[in-house]
Coordinates of C-alpha atoms in Angstrom, one line a residue:
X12 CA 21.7 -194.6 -45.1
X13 CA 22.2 -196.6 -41.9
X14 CA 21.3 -195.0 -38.6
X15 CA 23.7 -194.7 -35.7
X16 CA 22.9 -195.7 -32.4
X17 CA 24.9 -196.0 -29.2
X18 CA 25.2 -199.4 -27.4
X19 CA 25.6 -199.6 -23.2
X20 CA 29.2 -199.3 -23.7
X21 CA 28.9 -196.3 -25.9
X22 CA 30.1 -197.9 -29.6
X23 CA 28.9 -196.1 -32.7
X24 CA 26.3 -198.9 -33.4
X25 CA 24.9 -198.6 -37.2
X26 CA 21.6 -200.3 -38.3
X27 CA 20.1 -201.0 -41.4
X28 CA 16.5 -198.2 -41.2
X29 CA 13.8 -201.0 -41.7
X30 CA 12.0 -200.5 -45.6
X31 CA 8.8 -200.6 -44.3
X32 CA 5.4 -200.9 -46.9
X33 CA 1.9 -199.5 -45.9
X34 CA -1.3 -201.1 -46.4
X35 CA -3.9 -198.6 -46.9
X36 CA -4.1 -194.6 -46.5
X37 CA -6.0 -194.8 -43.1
X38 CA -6.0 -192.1 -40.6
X39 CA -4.9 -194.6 -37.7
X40 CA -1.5 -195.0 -39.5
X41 CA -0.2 -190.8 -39.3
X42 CA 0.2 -191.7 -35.4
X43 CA 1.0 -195.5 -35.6
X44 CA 3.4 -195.5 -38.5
X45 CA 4.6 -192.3 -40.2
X46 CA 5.4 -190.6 -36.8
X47 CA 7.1 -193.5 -35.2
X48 CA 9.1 -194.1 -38.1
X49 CA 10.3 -190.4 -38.4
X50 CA 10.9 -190.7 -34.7
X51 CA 13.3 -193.9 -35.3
X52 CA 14.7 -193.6 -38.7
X53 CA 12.7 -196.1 -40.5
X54 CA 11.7 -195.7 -43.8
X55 CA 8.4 -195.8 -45.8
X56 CA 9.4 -197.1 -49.1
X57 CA 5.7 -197.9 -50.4
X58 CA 1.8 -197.5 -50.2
X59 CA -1.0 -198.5 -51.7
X60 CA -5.3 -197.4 -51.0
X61 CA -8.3 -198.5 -52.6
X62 CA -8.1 -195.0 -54.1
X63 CA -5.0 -194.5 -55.6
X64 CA -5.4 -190.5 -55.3
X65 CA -5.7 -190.9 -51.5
X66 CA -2.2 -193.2 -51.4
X67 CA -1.1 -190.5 -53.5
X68 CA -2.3 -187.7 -51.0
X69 CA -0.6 -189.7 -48.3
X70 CA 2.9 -190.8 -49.9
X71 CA 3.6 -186.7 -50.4
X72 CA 2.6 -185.5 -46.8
X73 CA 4.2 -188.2 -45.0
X74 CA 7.0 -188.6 -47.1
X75 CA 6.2 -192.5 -48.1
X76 CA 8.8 -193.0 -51.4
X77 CA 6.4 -194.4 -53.7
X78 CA 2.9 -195.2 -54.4
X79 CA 1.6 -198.3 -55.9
X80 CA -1.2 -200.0 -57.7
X81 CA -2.5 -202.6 -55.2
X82 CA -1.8 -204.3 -52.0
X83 CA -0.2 -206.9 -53.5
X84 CA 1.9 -204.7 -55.7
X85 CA 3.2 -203.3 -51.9
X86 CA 3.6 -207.3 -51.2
X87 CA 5.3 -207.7 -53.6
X88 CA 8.0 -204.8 -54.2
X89 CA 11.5 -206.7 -53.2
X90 CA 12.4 -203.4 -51.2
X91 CA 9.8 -203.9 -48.8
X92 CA 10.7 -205.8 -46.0
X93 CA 8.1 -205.7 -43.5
X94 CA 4.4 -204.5 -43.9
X95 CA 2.3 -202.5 -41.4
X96 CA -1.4 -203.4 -42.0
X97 CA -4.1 -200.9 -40.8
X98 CA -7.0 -202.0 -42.9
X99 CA -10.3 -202.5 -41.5
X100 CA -10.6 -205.3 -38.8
X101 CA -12.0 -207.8 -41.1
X102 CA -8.8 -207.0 -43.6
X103 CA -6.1 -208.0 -41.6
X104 CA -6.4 -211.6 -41.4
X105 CA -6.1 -211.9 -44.6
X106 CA -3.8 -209.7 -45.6
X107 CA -1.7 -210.6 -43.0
X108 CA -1.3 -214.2 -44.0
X109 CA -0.8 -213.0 -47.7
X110 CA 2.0 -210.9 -46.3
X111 CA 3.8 -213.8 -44.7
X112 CA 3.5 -216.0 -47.5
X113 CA 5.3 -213.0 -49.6
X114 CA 8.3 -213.3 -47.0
X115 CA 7.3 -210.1 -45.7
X116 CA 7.5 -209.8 -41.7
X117 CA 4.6 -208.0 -40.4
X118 CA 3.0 -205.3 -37.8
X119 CA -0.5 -205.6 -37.9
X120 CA -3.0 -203.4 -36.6
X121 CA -5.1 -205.2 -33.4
X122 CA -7.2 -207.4 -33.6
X123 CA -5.0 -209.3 -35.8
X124 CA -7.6 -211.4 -37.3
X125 CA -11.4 -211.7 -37.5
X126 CA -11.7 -214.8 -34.6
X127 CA -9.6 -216.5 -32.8
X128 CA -9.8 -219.8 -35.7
X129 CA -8.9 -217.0 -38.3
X130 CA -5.9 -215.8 -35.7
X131 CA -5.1 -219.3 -35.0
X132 CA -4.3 -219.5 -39.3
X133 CA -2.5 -216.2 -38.8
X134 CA 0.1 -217.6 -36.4
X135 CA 0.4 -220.9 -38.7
X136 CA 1.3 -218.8 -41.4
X137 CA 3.8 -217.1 -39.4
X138 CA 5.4 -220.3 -37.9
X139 CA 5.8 -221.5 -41.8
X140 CA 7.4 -218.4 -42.8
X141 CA 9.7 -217.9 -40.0
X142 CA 8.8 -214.0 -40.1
X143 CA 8.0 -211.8 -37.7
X144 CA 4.7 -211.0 -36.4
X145 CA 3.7 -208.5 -34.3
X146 CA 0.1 -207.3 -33.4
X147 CA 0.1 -203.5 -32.4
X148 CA -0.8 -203.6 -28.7
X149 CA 1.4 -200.5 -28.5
X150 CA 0.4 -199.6 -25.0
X151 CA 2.7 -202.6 -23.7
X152 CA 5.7 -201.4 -24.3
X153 CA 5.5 -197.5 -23.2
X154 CA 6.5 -197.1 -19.5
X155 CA 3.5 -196.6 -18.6
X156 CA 2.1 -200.5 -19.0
X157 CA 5.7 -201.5 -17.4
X158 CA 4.9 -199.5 -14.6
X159 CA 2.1 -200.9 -13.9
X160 CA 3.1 -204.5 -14.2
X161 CA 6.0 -204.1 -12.6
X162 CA 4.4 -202.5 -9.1
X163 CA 2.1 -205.7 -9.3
X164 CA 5.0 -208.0 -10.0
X165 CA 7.2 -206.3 -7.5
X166 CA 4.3 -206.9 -4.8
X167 CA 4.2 -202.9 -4.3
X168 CA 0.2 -203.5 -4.0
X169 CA 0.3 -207.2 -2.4
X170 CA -1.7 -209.8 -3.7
X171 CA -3.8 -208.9 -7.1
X172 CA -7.2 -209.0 -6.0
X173 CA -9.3 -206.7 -8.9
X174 CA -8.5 -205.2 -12.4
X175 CA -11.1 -202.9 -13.4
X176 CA -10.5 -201.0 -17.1
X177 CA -12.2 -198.7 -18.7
X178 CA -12.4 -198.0 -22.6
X179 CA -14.7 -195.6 -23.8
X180 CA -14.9 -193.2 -27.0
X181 CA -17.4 -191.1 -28.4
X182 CA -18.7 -192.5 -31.1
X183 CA -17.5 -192.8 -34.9
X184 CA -19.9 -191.6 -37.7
X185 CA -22.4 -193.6 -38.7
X186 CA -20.8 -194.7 -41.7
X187 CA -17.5 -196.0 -40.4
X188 CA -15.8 -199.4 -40.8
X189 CA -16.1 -200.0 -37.1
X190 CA -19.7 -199.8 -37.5
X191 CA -19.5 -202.9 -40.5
X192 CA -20.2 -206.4 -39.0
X193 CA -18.5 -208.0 -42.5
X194 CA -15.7 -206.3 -42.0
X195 CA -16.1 -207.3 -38.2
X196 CA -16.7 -204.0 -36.3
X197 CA -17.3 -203.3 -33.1
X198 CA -16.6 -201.5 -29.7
X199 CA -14.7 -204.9 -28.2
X200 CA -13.2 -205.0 -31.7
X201 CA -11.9 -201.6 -31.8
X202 CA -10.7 -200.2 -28.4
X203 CA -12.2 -203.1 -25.9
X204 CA -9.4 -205.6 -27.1
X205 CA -6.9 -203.3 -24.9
X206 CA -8.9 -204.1 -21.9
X207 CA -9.0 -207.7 -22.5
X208 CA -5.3 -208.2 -23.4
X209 CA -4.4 -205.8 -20.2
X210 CA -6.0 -208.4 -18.1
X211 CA -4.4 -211.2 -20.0
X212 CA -1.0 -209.3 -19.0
X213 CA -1.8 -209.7 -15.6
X214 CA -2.2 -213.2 -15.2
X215 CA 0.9 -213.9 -14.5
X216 CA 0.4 -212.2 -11.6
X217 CA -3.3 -213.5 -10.5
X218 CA -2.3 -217.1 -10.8
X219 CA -3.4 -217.5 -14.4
X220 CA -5.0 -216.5 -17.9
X221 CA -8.1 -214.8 -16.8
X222 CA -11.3 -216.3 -17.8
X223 CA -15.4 -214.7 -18.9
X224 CA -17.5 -215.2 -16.3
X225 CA -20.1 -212.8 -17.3
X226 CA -21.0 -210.4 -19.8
X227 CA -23.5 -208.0 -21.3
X228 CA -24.0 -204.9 -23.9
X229 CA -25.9 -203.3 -26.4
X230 CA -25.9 -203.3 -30.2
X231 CA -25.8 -200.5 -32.2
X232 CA -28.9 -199.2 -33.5
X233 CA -29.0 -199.8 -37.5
X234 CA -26.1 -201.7 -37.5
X235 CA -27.2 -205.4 -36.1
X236 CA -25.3 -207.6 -34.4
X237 CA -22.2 -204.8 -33.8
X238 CA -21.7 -203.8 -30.2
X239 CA -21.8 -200.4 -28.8
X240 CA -20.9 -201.6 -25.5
X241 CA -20.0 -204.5 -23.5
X242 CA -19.3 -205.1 -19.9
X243 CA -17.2 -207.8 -19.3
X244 CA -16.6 -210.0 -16.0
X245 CA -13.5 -212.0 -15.5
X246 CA -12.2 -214.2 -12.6
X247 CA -8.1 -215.1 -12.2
X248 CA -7.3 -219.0 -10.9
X249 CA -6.0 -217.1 -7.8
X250 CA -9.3 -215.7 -6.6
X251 CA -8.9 -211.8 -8.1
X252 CA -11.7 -210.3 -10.1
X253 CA -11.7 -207.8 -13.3
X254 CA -14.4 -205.5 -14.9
X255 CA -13.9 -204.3 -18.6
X256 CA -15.8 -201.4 -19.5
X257 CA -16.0 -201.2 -23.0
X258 CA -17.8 -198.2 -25.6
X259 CA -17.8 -197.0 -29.2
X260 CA -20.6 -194.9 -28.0
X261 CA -19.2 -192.5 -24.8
X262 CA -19.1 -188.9 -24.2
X263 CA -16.1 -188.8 -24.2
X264 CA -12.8 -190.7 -23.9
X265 CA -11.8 -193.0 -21.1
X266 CA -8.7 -195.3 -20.7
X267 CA -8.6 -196.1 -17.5
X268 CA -6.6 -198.8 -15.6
X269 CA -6.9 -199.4 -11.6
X270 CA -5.1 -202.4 -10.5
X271 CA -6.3 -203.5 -7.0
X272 CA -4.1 -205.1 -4.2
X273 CA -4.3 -206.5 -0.6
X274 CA -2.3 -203.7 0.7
X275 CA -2.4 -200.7 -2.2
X276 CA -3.2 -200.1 -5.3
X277 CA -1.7 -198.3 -8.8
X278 CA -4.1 -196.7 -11.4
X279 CA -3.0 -194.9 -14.9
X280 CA -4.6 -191.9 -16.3
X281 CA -4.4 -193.3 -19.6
X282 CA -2.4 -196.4 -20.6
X283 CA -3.6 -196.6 -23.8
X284 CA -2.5 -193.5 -25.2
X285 CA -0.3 -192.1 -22.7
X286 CA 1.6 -189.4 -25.0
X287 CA -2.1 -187.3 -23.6
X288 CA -1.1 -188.5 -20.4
X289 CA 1.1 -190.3 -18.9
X290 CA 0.3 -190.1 -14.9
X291 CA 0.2 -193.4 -12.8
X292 CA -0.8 -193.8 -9.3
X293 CA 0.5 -195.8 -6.3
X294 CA -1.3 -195.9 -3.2
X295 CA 0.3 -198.2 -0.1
X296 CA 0.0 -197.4 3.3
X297 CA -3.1 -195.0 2.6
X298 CA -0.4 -193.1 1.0
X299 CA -1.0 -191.8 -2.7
X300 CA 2.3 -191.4 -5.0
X301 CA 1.9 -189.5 -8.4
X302 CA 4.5 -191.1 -10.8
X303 CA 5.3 -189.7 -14.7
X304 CA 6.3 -192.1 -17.0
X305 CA 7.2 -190.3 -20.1
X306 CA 4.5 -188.4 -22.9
X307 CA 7.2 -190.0 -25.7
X308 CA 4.6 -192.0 -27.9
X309 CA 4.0 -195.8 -27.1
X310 CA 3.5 -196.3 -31.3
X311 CA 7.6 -195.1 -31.2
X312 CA 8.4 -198.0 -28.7
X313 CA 6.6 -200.5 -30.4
X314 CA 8.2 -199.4 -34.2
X315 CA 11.6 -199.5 -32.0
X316 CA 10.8 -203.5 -30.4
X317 CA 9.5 -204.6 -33.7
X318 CA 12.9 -202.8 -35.5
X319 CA 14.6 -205.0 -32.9
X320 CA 13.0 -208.2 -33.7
X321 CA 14.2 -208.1 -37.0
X322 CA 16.9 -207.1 -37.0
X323 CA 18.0 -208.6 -33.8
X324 CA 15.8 -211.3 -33.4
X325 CA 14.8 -209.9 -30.2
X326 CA 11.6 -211.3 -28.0
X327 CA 8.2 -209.9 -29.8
X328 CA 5.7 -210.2 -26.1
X329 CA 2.9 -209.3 -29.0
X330 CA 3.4 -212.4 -31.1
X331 CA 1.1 -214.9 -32.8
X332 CA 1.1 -216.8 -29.4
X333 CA -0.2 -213.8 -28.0
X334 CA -2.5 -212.7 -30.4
X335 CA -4.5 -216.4 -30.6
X336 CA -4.9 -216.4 -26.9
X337 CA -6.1 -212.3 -26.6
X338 CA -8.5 -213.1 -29.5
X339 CA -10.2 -216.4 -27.8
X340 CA -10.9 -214.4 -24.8
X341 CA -12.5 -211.8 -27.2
X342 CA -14.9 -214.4 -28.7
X343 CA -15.7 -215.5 -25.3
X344 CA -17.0 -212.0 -24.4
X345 CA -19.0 -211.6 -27.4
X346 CA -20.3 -215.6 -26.6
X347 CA -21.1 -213.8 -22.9
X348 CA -22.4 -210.9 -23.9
X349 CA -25.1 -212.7 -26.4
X350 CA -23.4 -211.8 -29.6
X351 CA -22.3 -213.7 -32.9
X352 CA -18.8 -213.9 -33.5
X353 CA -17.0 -211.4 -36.1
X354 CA -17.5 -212.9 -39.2
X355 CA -14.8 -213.3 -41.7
X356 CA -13.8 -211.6 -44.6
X357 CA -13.7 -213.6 -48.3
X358 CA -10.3 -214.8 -48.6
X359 CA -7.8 -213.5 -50.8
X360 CA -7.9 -214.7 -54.5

């Protein structure tokens, strides 16, 4: 069945619903995948888990069309077109080069690869396939994260002088993958990344790609070398400052954004997950302006762009470009803050 959608000048427009295949029966993919794609149309024609009784559990309440043996049994089904990959962090490197080399285009969960030399073979992979690649910085494409760039862009708050983000969670039990160094866990890993690649965003307005200038945090206690926190320093070519406030280990949640300019400023509730929230803040003249932006769900934006990409061929701003630059500025925050890099996971045999 194709869906119908309306173009500008109001013709009965109908697309092919992408045949989407899941990696994994993770709770991160009921919001990220199954919701967005009941929201758009798409379909969920496969999925496969470690535990075939938990893909099993998952294909009948979210109405995924058939489980199978293995990830590469998903790779490999000709009906799947593209993959989603939400597997731990140290998973998706290599499953996401696996998936390209199966002709399969691919939305992967962030961080799209263990270190930026691992990202760096992701995007290769990608260029030799010709496929699409997209890494799931949702955020970017809900109103919320065009707001804000577009008051800085505008010059609604002058010249960028400070970023300062915060992105904080309570913290996970102890026995959860974002607690595994091998499968590269991690507060920066897990909800710090948004921070970094927020700033990265705004270097277009601050004269540049942002760059460490100093960093610190605290490892988790019983899981060595993982971070429970970082605080990260940045300085723009153009003389602005940023502050990333990152923790796995809060009281409670926190994703904050307050973009500072010579003459005003704009600040977002939550610009991470702004379906909870979805308030932004311009202040010029001494004058504060409450904005809403939308509570529709940035993971149905992102399903949408990607849909468009393929189908389209339309710009992806979360490519493998993107992804190799946001995760070099990650490894230079753990290099700051006096940890190791991620490690890898054993390729794929």
């Amino acid at each position: 069945m194709k869906v119908a959608l309306l173009t500008p000048t109001g013709e009965d427009h109908r697309v092919e619903p992408l045949r989407i295949g899941v990696l994994g029966a993770s709770r991160i993919a009921v919001n990220a995948i199954v919701a967005p794609a009941q929201l758009t149309g798409a379909r969920l024609v496969a999925v496969a888990a470690r535990d075939r009784g938990r893909a099993e559990t998952f294909a009948a309440d979210h109405g995924v069309e058939r489980v199978l043996g293995s990830y590469a049994e998903v790779l490999a089904d000709p009906e799947v077109e593209a993959i989603y990959n939400p597997l731990a962090n140290g998973l998706h490197g290599p499953w996401n080069v696996a998936a390209l080399a199966a002709g399969k285009h691919v939305l992967t969960e962030k961080p799209s690869a263990s270190d930026a030399g691992e990202a760096r073979e992701v995007r290769a992979a990608a260029e030799r396939a010709g496929l699409v690649f997209m890494e799931a910085f949702h955020y970017l494409y809900h109103p919320v994260a065009q707001r804000l760039l577009d008051v800085v862009g505008s010059g609604g708050i002058g010249e960028l002088r400070h970023v300062e983000v915060h992105m904080e969670i309570a913290p996970p039990p102890d026995g959860d993958p974002r607690w595994s160094l091998p499968l590269a866990g991690g507060g920066l890993m897990d909800v710090g990344c948004y921070g970094v690649h927020l700033h990265r965003m705004l270097g277009r307005f601050g004269g540049g790609a942002p760059r460490v200038t100093g960093a610190e945090g605290r490892e988790r206690a019983g899981h060595p070398g993982v971070d429970e926190w970082v605080r990260a320093e940045f300085a723009f070519p153009g003389g602005a400052t940023g502050v990333l406030h990152s923790s796995m280990a809060a009281d409670e949640l926190r994703m904050t954004a307050r973009i500072v300019g010579d003459t005003g400023e704009v600040r977002a509730a939550n610009f991470v997950l702004p379906h909870r929230d979805d308030r932004v803040w311009v202040t010029t003249g001494g004058v504060e302006r409450e904005e809403r932006a939308g509570l529709r769900p940035s993971y149905a934006y992102q399903l949408e762009a990607f849909a468009a990409a393929v189908r389209d061929g339309a710009p992806v701003p979360t490519d493998a470009d993107d992804a190799v630059a946001t995760a070099e500025l990650l490894d230079d925050c753990y290099r700051a803050a006096g940890f190791d890099l991620r490690p890898r996971t054993a390729p794929i045999a």
